[in-house]
Every structure is written in structure tokens, then in C-alpha cells.
mmCIF file of C-alpha atoms in Angstrom:
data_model
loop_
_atom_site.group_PDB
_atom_site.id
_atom_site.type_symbol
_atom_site.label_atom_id
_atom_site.label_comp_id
_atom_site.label_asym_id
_atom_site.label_seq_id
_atom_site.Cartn_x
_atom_site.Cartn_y
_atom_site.Cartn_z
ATOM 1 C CA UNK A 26 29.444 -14.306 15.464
ATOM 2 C CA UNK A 27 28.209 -15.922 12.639
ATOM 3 C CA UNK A 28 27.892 -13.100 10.725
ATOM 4 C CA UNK A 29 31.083 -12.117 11.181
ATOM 5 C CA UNK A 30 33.122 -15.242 10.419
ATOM 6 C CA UNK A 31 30.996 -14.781 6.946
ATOM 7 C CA UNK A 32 32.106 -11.561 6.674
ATOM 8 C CA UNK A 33 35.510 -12.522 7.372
ATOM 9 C CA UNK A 34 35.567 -15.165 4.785
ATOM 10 C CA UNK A 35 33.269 -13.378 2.074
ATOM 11 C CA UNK A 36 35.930 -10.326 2.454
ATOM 12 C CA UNK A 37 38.959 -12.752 1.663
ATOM 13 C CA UNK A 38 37.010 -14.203 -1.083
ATOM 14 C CA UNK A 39 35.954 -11.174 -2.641
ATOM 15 C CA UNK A 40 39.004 -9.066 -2.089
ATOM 16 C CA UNK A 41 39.104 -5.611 -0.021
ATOM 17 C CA UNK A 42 37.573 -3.177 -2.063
ATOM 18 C CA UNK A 43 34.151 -4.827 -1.368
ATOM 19 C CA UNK A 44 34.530 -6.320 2.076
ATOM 20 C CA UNK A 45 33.523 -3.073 3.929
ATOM 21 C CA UNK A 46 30.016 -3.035 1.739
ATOM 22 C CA UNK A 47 29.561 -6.727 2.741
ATOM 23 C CA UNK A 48 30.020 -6.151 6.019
ATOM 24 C CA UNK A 49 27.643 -3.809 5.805
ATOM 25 C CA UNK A 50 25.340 -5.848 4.164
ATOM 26 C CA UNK A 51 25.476 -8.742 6.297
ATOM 27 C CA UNK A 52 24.860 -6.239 9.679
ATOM 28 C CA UNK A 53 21.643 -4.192 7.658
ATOM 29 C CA UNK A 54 20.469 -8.285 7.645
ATOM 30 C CA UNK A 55 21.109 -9.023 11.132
ATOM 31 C CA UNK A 56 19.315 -5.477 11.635
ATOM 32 C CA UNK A 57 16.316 -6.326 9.708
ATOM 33 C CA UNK A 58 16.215 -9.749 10.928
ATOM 34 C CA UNK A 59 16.183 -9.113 14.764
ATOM 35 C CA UNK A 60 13.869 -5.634 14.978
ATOM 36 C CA UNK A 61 11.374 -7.289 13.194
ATOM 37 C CA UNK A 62 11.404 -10.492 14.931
ATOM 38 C CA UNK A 63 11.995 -8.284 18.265
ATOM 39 C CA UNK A 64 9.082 -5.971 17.532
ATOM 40 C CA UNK A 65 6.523 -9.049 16.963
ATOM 41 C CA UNK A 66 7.420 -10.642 20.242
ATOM 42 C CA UNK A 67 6.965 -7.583 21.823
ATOM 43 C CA UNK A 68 3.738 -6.868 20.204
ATOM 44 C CA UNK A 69 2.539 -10.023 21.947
ATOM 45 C CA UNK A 70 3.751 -9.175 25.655
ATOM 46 C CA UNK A 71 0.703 -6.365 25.483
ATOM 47 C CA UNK A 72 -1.361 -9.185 25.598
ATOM 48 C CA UNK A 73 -0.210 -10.597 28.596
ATOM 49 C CA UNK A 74 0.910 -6.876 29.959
ATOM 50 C CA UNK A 75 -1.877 -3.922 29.070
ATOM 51 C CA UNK A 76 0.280 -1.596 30.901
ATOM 52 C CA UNK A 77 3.329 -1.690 28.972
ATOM 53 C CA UNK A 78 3.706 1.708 27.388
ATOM 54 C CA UNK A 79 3.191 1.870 23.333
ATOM 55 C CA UNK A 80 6.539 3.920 23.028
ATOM 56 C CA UNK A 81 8.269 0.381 23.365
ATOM 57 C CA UNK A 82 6.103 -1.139 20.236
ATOM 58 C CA UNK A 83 6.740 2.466 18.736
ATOM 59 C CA UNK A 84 10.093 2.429 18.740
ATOM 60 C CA UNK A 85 10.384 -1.020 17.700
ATOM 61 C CA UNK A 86 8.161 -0.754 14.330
ATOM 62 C CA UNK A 87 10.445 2.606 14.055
ATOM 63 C CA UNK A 88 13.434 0.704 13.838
ATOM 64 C CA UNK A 89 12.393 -1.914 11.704
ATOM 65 C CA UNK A 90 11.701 0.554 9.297
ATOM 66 C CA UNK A 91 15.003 2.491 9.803
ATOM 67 C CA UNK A 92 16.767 -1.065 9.123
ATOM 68 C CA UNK A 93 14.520 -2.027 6.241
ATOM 69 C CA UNK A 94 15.549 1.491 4.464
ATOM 70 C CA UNK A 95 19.594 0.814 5.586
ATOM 71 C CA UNK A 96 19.118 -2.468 3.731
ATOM 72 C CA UNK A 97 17.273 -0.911 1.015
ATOM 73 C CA UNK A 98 20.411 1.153 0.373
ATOM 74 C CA UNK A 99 22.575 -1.391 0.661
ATOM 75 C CA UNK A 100 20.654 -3.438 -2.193
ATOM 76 C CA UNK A 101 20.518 -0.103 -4.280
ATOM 77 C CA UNK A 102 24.270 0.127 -3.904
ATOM 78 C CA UNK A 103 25.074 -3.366 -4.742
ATOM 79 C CA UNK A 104 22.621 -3.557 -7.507
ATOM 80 C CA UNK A 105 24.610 0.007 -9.277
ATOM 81 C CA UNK A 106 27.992 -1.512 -8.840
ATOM 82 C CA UNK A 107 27.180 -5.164 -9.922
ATOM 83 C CA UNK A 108 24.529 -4.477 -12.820
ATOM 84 C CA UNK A 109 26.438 -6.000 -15.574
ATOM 85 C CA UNK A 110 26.850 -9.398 -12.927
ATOM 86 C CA UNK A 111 23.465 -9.611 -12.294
ATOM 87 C CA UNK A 112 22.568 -9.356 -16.349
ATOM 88 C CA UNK A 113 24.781 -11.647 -17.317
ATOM 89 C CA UNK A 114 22.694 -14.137 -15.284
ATOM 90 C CA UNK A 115 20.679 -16.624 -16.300
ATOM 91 C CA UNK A 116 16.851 -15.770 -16.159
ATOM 92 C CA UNK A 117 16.369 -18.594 -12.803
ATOM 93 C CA UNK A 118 18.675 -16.235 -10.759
ATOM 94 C CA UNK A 119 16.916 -13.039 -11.891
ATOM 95 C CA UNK A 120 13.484 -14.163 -10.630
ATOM 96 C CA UNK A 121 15.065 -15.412 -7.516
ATOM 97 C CA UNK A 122 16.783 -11.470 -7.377
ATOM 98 C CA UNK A 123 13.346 -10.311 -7.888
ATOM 99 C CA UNK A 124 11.609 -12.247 -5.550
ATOM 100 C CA UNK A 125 13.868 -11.246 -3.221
ATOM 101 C CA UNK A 126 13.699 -7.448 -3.545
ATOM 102 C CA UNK A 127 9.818 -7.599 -3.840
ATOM 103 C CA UNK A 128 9.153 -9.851 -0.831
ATOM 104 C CA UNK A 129 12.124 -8.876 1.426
ATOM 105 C CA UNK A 130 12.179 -4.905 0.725
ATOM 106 C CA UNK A 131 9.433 -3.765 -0.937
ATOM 107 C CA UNK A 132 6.761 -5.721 0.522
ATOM 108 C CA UNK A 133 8.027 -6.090 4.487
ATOM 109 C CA UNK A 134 8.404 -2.081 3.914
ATOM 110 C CA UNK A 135 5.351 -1.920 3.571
ATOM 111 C CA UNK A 136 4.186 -4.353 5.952
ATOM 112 C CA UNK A 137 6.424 -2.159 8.435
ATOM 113 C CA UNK A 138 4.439 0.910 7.780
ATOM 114 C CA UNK A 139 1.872 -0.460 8.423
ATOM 115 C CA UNK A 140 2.619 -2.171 11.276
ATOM 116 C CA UNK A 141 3.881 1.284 12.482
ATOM 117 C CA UNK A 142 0.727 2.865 12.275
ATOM 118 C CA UNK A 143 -1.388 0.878 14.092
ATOM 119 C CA UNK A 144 1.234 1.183 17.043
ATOM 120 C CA UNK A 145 0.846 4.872 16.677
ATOM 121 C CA UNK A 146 -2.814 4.197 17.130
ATOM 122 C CA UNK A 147 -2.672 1.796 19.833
ATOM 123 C CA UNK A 148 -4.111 -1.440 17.680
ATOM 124 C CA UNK A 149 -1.372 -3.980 18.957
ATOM 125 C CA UNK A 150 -2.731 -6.583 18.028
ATOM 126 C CA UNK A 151 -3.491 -5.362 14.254
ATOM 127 C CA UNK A 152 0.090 -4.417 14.401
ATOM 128 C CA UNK A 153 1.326 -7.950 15.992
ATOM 129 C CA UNK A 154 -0.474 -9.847 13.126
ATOM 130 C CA UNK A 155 0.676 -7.746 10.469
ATOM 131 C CA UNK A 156 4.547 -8.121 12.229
ATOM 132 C CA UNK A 157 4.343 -12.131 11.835
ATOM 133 C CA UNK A 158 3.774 -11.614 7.942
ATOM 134 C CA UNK A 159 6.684 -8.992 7.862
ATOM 135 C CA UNK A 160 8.584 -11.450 9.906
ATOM 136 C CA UNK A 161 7.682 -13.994 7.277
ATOM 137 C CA UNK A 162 8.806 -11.960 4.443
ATOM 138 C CA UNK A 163 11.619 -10.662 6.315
ATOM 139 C CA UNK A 164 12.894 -14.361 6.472
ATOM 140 C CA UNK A 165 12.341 -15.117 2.884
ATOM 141 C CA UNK A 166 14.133 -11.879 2.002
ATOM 142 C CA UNK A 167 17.192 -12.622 3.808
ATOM 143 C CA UNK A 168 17.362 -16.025 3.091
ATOM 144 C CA UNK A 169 17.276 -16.000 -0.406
ATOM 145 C CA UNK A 170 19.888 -12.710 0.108
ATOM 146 C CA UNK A 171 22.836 -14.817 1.935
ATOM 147 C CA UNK A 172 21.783 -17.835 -0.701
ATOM 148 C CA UNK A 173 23.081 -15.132 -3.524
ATOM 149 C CA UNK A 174 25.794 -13.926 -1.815
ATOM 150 C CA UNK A 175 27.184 -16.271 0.182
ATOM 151 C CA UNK A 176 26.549 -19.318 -1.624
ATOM 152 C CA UNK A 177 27.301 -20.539 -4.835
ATOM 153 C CA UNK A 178 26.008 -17.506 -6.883
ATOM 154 C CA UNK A 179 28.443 -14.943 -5.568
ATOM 155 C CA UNK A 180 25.376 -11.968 -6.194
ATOM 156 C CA UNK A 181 25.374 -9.576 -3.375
ATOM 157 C CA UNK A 182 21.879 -8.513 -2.714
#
């Protein structure tokens, strides 16, 4: 809901032609945000439940990953349309673009391959650790992302 009254309001303030992409861009967060968070808490019920089938933590470091590339190309979009924006900055908001796109792509990409692998292999709780330090990126990421675009900065990332 949340994410929707922003999108609401961010599409009013930034006029139609770009409300679609920020919808978009606010959903590939909520995406990213809840499979990794989902997959981590998951990767601890093994612990308590050995029987659970590995197809669940599969399928949840598979989605991360699938989100993770959706936001990717979300970023990659924004980032072609709004070059000249994002120049024109001062060098402050530039690290803080950088930091973001290292820390809440590149690196919990991959974290999330990794973290899918060692569910392919059966290592849940190699893959549970390394999902708390995605989920820790993962937050940074998206934090700093609605900071740009939804507060003062008006920089979609």
C-alpha cells in the first residue's frame, strides 16, 4: 500500500510519461526486498525442519535473482534516460548513486548467486548466512534508492 500511494504521488509529481517506469521501479524494490528477506527466513526453517524439500530454498534464491536482474534493468533504464540529471550532480550524490548500484545490485547479485548455489548443493546453512549479508545489502540498496527518488533528490535509481 505504501508503495503505491508513493507511486501515486511520485507519478503526479513527475508527470505521466515517467509514472509507469516508477511504478515499475518501486514494485522491482518491493520484489527484491521481500524474496530476499523471504528466502533467508526460509533458509532458517531447515534448521528447525530437515525434511523440508530444497526446491522451496531453490526457488526462493531463484527468484531473488530474477528480481535483482528486473531491478537491474530498471536502474539501466533510468540511468540511459536521466544521464545528463545524474551529471549535473554534485559529486556527494554521485558516490551515494554509486554506492548504491555497487552494494544494492552488483554486490547482492552476487551474493544471490551464490546463495543459489549452495541451495543447489544442499549447504543451507552456507546459503542462509550468505542470504543475511544479501539481505543487508539488499536494505542499503533500496534505501538509499527511495532516498534518491523519492526524497529530496528527485534521482530515480
Amino acid at each position: 500500500a505504501i508503495y503505491a500511494a508513493a507511486a501515486a504521488f511520485a507519478g503526479a509529481e513527475y508527470g505521466t510519461g515517467r509514472a509507469l517506469l516508477l511504478a515499475v521501479h518501486l514494485l522491482t524494490s518491493a520484489a527484491v526486498l521481500g524474496t530476499s528477506l523471504l528466502a533467508m527466513s526460509t533458509g532458517h526453517w531447515y534448521l528447525a525442519n530437515a525434511a523440508l524439500s530444497f526446491d522451496i530454498l531453490i526457488g526462493l534464491c531463484k527468484a531473488f535473482v530474477l528480481s535483482l536482474v528486473a531491478k537491474a534493468a530498471v536502474v539501466a533504464i533510468y540511468a540511459a534516460i536521466s544521464w545528463r540529471d545524474y551529471a549535473a550532480r554534485e559529486d556527494f550524490y554521485l558516490m551515494v548513486i554509486g554506492v548504491r548500484i555497487g552494494a544494492g545490485i552488483v554486490l547482492a547479485m552476487a551474493l544471490a548467486l551464490m546463495s543459489l548455489s549452495c541451495a543447489k548443493r544442499k549447504a543451507n546453512q552456507s546459503a542462509t548466512g550468505i542470504l543475511y549479508v544479501a539481505v543487508v545489502f539488499v536494505l542499503i540498496g533500496e534505501t538509499i534508492s527511495i532516498y534518491l527518488t523519492l526524497g529530496g533528490a528527485k534521482l530515480p535509481v
